[in-house]
Structure formats: C-alpha cells, structure tokens
Coordinates of C-alpha atoms (C1' of nucleotides) in Angstrom, one line a residue:
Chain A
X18 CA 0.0 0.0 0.0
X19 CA 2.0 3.0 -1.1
X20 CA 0.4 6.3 0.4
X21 CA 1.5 8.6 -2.7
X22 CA -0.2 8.8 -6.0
X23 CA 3.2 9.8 -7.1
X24 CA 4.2 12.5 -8.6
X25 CA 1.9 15.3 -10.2
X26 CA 2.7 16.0 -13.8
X27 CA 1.3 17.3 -16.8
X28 CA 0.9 14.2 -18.5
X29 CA -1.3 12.7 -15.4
X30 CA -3.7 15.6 -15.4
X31 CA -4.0 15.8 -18.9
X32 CA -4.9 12.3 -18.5
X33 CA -7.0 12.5 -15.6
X34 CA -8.8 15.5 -17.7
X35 CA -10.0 13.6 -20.3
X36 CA -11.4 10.6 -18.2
X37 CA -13.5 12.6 -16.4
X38 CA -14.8 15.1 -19.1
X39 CA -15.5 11.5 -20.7
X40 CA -17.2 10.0 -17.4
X41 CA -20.5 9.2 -19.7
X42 CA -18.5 7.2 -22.1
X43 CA -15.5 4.3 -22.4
X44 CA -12.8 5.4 -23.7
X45 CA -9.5 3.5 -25.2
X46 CA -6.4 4.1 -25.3
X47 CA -5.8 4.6 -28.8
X48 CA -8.8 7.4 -28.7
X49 CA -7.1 9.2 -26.0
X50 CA -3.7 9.0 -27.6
X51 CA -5.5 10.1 -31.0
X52 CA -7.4 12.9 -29.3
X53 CA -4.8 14.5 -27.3
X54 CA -2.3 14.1 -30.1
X55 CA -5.0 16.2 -32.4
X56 CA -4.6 19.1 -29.5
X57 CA -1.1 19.4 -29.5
X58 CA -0.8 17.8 -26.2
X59 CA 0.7 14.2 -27.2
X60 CA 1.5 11.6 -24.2
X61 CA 3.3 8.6 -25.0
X62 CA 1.3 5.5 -25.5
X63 CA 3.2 4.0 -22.5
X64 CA 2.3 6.8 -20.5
X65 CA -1.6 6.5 -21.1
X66 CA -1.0 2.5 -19.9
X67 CA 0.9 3.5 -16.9
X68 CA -1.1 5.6 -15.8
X69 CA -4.7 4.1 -16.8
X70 CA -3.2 1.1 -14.7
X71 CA -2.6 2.8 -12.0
X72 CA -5.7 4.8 -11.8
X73 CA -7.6 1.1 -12.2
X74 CA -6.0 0.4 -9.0
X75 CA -6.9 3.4 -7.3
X76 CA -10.2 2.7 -8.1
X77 CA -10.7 5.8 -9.8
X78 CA -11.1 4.2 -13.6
X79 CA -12.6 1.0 -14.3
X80 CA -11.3 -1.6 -17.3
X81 CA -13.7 -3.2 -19.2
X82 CA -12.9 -6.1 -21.5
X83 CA -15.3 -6.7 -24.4
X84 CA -13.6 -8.6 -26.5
X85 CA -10.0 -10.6 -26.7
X86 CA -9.3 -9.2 -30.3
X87 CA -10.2 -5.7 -29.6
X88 CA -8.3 -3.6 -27.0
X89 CA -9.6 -2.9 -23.6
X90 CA -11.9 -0.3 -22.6
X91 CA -11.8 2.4 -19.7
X92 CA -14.1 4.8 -17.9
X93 CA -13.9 7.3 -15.1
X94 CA -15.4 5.6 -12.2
X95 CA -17.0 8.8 -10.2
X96 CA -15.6 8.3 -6.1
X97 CA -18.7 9.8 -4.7
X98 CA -21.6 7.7 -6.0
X99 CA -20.8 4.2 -6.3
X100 CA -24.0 3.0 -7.4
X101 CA -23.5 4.5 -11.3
X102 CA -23.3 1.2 -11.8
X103 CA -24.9 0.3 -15.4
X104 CA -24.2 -2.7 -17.5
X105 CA -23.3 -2.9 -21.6
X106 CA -25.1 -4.5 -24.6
X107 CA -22.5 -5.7 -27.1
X108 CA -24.2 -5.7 -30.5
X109 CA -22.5 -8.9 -32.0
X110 CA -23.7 -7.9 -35.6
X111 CA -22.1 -4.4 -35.8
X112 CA -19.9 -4.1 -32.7
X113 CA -21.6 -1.5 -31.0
X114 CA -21.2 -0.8 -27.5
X115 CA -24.2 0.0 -25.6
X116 CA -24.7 1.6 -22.0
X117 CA -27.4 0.5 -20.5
X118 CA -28.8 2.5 -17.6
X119 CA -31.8 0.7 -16.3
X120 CA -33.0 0.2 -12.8
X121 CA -34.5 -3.3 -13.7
X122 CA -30.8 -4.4 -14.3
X123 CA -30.0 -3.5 -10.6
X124 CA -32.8 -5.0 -9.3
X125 CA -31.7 -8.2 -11.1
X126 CA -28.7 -8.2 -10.1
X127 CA -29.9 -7.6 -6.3
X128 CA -31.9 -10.7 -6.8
X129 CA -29.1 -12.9 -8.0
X130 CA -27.0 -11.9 -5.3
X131 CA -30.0 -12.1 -2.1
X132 CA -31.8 -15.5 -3.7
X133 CA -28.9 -17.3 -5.4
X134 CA -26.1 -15.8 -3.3
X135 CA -23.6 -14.9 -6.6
X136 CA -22.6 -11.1 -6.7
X137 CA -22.5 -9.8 -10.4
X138 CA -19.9 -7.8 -10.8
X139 CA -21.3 -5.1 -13.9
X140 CA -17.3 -4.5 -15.0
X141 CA -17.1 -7.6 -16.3
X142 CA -20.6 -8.8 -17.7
X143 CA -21.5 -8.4 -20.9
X144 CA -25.0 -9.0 -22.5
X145 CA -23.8 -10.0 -26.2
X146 CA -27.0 -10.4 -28.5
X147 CA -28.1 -8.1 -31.6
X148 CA -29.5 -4.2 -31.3
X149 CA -32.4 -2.6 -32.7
X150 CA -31.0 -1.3 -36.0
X151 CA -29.1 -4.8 -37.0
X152 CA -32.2 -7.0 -36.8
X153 CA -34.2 -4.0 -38.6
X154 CA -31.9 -4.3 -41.4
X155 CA -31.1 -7.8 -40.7
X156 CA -34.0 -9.2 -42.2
X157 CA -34.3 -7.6 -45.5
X158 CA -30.6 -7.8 -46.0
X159 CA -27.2 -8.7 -44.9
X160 CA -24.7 -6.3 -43.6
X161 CA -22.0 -7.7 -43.1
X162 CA -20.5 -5.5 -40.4
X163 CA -17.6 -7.3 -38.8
X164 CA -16.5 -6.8 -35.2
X165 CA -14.7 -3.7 -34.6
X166 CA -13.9 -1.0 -33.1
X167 CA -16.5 0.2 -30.9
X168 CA -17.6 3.3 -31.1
X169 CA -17.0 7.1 -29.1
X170 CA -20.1 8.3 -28.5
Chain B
X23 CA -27.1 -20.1 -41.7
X24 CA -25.3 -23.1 -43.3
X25 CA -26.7 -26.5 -42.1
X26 CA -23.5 -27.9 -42.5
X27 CA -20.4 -28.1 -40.0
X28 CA -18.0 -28.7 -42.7
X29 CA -15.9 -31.8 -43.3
X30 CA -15.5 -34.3 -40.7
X31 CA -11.4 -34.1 -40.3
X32 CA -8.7 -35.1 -37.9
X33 CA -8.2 -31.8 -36.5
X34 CA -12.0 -31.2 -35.9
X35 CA -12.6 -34.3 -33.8
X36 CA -9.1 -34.2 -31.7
X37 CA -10.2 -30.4 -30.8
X38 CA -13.8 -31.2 -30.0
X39 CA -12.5 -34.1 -28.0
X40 CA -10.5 -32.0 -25.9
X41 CA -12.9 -29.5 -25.3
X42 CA -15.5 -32.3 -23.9
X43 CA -12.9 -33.8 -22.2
X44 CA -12.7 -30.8 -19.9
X45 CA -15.5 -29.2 -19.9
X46 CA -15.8 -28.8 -16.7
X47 CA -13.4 -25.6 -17.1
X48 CA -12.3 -23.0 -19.3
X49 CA -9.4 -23.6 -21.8
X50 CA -7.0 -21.3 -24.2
X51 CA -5.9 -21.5 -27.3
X52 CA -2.6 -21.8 -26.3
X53 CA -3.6 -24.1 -23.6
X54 CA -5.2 -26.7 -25.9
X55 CA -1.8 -25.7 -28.5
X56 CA 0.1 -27.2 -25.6
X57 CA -1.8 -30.0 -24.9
X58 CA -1.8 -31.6 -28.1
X59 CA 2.1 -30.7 -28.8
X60 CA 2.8 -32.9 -25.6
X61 CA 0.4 -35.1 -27.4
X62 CA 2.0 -35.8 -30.5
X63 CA -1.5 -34.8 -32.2
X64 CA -0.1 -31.1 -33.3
X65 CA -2.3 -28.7 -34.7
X66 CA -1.9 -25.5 -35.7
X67 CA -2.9 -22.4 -34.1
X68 CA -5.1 -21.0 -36.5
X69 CA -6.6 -24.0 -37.3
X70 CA -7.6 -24.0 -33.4
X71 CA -8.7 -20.3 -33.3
X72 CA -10.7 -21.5 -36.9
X73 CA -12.5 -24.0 -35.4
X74 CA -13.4 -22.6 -31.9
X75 CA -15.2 -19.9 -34.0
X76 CA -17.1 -22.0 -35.6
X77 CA -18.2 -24.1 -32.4
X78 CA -18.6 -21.1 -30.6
X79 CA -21.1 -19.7 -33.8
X80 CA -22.4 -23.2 -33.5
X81 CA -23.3 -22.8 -29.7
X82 CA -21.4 -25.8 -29.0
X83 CA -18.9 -23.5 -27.2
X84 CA -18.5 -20.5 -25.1
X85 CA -16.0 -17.6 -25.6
X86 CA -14.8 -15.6 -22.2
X87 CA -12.7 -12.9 -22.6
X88 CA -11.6 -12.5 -18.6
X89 CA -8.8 -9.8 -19.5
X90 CA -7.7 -7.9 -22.7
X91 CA -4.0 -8.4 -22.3
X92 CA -4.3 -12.6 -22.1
X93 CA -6.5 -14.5 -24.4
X94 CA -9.8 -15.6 -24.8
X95 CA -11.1 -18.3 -22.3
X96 CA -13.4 -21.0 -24.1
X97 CA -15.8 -23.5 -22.4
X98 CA -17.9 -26.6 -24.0
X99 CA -21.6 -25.9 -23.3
X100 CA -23.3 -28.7 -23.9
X101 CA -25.9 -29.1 -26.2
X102 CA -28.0 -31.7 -24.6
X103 CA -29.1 -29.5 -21.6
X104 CA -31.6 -26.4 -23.1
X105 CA -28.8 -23.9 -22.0
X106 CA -30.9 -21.5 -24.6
X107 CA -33.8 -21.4 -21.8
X108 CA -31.6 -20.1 -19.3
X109 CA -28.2 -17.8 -18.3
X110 CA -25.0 -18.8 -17.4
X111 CA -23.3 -17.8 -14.1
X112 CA -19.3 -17.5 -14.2
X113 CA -17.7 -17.4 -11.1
X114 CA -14.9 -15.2 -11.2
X115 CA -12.5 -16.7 -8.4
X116 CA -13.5 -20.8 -8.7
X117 CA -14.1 -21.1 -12.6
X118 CA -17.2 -22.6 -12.1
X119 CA -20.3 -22.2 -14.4
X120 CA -23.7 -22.2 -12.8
X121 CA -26.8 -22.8 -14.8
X122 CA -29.1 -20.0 -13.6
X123 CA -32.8 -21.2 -14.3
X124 CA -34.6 -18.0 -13.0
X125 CA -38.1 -16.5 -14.7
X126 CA -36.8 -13.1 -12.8
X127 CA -33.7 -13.4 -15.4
X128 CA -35.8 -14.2 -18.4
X129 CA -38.5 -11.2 -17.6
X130 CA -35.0 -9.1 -17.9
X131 CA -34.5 -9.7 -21.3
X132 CA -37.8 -9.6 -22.5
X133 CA -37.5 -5.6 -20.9
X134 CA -34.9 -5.0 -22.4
X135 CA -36.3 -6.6 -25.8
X136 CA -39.1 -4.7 -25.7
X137 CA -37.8 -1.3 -23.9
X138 CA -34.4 -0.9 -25.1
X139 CA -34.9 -2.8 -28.9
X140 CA -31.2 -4.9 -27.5
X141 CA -32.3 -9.3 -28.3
X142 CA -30.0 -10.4 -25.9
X143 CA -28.8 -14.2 -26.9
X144 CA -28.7 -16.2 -23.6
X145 CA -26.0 -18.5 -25.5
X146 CA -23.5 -15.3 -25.1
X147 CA -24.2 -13.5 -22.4
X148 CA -22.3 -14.5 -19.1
X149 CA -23.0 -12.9 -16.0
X150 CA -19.5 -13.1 -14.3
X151 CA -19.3 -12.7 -10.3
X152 CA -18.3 -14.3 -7.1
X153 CA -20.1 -17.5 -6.6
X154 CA -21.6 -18.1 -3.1
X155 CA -19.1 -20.2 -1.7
X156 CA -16.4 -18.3 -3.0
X157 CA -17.4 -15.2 -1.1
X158 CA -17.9 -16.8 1.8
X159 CA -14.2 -18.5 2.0
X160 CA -13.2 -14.9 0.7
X161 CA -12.8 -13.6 4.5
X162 CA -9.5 -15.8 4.8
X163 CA -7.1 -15.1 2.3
X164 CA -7.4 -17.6 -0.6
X165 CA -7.0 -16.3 -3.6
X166 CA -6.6 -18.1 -6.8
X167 CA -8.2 -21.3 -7.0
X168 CA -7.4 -21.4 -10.7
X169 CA -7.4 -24.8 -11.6
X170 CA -6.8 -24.3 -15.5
X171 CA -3.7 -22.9 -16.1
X172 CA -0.7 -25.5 -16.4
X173 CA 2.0 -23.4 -17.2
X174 CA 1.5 -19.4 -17.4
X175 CA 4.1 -18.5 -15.7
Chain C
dT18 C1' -12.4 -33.8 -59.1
dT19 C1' -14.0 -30.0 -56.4
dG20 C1' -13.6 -27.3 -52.8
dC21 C1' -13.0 -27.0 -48.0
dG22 C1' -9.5 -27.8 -44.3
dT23 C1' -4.8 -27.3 -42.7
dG24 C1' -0.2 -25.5 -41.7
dC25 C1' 3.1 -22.2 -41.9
dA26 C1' 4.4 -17.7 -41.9
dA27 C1' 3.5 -13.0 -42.1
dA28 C1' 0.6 -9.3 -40.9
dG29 C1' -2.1 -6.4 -37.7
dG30 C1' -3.1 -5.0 -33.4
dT31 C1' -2.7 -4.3 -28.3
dT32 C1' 0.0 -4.1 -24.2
dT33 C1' 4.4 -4.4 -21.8
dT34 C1' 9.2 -3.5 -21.0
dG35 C1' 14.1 -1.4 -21.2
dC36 C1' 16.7 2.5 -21.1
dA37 C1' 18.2 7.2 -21.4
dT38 C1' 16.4 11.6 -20.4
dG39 C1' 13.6 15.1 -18.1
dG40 C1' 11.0 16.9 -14.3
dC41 C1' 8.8 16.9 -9.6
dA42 C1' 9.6 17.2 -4.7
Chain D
dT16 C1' 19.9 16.1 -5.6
dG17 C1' 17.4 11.8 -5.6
dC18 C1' 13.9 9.5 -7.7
dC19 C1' 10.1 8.9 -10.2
dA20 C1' 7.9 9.9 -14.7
dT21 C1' 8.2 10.1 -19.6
dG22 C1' 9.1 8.9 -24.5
dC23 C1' 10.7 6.2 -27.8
dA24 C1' 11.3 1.9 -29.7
dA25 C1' 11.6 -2.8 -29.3
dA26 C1' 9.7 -6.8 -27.5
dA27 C1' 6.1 -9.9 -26.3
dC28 C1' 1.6 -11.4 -27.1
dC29 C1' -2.8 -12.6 -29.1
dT30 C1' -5.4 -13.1 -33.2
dT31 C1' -6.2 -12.9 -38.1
dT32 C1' -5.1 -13.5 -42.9
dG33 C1' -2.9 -15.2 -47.3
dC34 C1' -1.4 -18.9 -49.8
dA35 C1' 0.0 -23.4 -51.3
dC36 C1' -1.0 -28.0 -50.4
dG37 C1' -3.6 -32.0 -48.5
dC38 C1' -7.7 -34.4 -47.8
dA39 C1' -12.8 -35.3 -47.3
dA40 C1' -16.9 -35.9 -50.0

DNA sequence: TTGCGTGCAAAGGTTTTGCATGGCA
DNA sequence: TGCCATGCAAAACCTTTGCACGCAA
C-alpha cells in the first residue's frame, strides 16, 4: 500500500482531464492517444498505460474487456456515488457498444446476489445479442459488419 | 445459416474431443496448443482459433474474454441441456459455471427486448461474479483457486 | 475432381518493457 | 539532488489472414 499517488505532472492531469470530461462514455487508449495528439498535447502511448493502470487500481477508472481481439476499454469511475453502476449491450452484428442505464438491471442483479447468493460484478458482464438497427436491417438484407472497433459516443 | 459443419477431419474431432474432455473448465488456445504438442497430435494455431469460431457460432462452445492483455477463455456448453432457456453464471474466483434457471432473469431480457430494442442471446451472455461459496471462503485469504492454467508462468 | 481444411508464416493490433532523459519534490 | 515519470522503440503477445498443399466428399 504505497500512500503517494506519485508525482503530479502534466501528463497525469492531462490524462485525468480527459477521463472525467469523458465520465459518460469508455474510452481506449488509442482514442485518447489520437485525441490528445489532435490538440497538441501528445503523451506517450506507454504513459496512457501506466497511468490508466494505476488509476484502475486506485479505483478511480474501471477496465472493461469486451472482446480478446479488440483492446480494452476504460471509464472514469465517479468516487462519490458508487451505485453508477450500469451494464453494456455488445451488439454482435455491428460491434456497438451499448450503456445500458436501467433500474430493472440492478434489481436483477440484487436478486441474484440475495436469492442465489452470486454477486455480479457489472465491470465484467456483458450482455452480447443483436441491437435494434441490426435485426431491422437484418431481415431484408445482410450487412456484413464485422466486429470492430466500438464506437466514441 | 449453413446447415452444415463442414468436413468431418482429424483436426476437428481431436479439438472437440479436448474441449468435452474438460468441460468442466475454461481452456486457451494456447492451452489446448500445448496440450496436443505434448500429445504428439499437433495442430496448428489458427486451425484451433478457426474451429473454436465455428463451435462457438455453433453454440457448441462459449467464448470468455476474462482480460484484454491474455487470451480468450473458451468452455464446452453442452448441447443436450436447453442452456438456450436459461443464463449462465461465471464465477470469477473458482471457474465454475452455474446454470441460472430464473423467470426473474428471463423477464429481464424480455425488458430489455421490448424497452431498449437490445435481443439479448442467452447463448452469449455470461453474468461473471463471485459465486456463493467463494465469497464466503473470501474472508481468509485464498486467492486463486485457478485450476486451468498449467503453465503461465 | 472439387472445394473446404490445414499448416506455416506473415501481418495487424494491443500491451508491456528497457533505457536514457527530463521533471517533480 | 534523488527518484520517479516520460518517451521512444523494441519486444512480447494474441489473433487474423494469405497462400500453397492435402484431404474429405
């Protein structure tokens, strides 16, 4: 348990800017690196990693894992309200990312945890399945979307 | 949609062997690589990561993806049991998979069907957690009970 | 024979690491 | 001044893809 957050630079708040003016979304690390490289203020690619790795373990950013092919995901984890807790709906047809903010989900979850005794942990589940405009246009035609990068909103 | 699932080969049966053969935990690629190497039954990686595709499109086999920066964890599911009724729990610390046969569950994704336009396919979606007895043996201090993983480090 | 399956290697992408340098305390 | 942080590049991985050849049907 190290006491210090270490040192403060310009490349941590710079860092720690962007997470929370992005608290609504995930974020990667390639979009941060493209983003701050677009306003002048480039940080190493190792940098971002340190860092985002250290703030997981503060507890300050949470890691979400999608998929193995695709790189990880982050967001800014707010330290005053735990509860923004909300789940994701990967869209296996075009990738999409979804945030779903829905009290049913937490009471489900309660319910697993008080009547079958298993805490879900939201970081890591994923509900995979297919979103409203894929099966639209799934069923006059096929798009071939592959799985990709998800997207900023 | 094809009905078929391709030529009957070698490679097919030896990796669907070993994947039944332990189904009672979650296996890599490089894992099952390994395995078959020390075998004398070698086959090649892509022709693994090529045929766990398929299974998983199939629904003969689940794909995990624990942590972006290691691989993709994949499970048989098997096909006798009507796994499509029902969600899958993954405990987090002990590997297990518990069947969750819960109408509370089911209700959830007709909501979010129906409110949020997301079909969620129970054959994907893994809620991952901390089983009950986990969490209860969590107050002393053991911590990986991983039981799949022969030679990571 | 036809066309899919396989193996090998190369490519593509993400994440980690080593090392010299720069900056905070 | 002493360390930690940074940047760059290389390394280490995981996964996909291209292509020639083999094998099932």
């Amino acid at each position: 348990m190290s006491g210090s957050n270490g040192y403060k630079t310009k490349q941590r708040d710079t860092i720690l800017k962007y997470m929370t003016d992005h608290k609504d979304s995930h974020v990667t690390v390639n979009g941060i690196s493209d983003y701050l490289t677009g306003q002048g203020t480039h940080v190493g690619t190792a940098t971002i990693y340190r860092h985002l790795e250290r703030l997981v373990e503060q507890g300050l950013v949470r890691k979400y894992t999608v998929d193995s092919s695709t790189g990880a995901c982050f967001q800014y984890a707010e330290p005053d309200r735990e509860c923004h807790e909300h789940f994701h709906l990967k869209c296996e047809k075009c990738g999409r990312l979804i945030h779903l903010e829905c009290s049913r989900v937490k009471e489900l979850a309660s319910h697993i945890f008080s009547e079958h005794g298993f805490a879900v942990d939201p970081l890591r589940t994923v509900f995979y399945g297919i979103c409203r405009e894929c099966s639209e246009s799934n069923a006059s035609s096929d798009n071939d979307t592959r799985k990709e990068n998800p997207d900023n909103e």
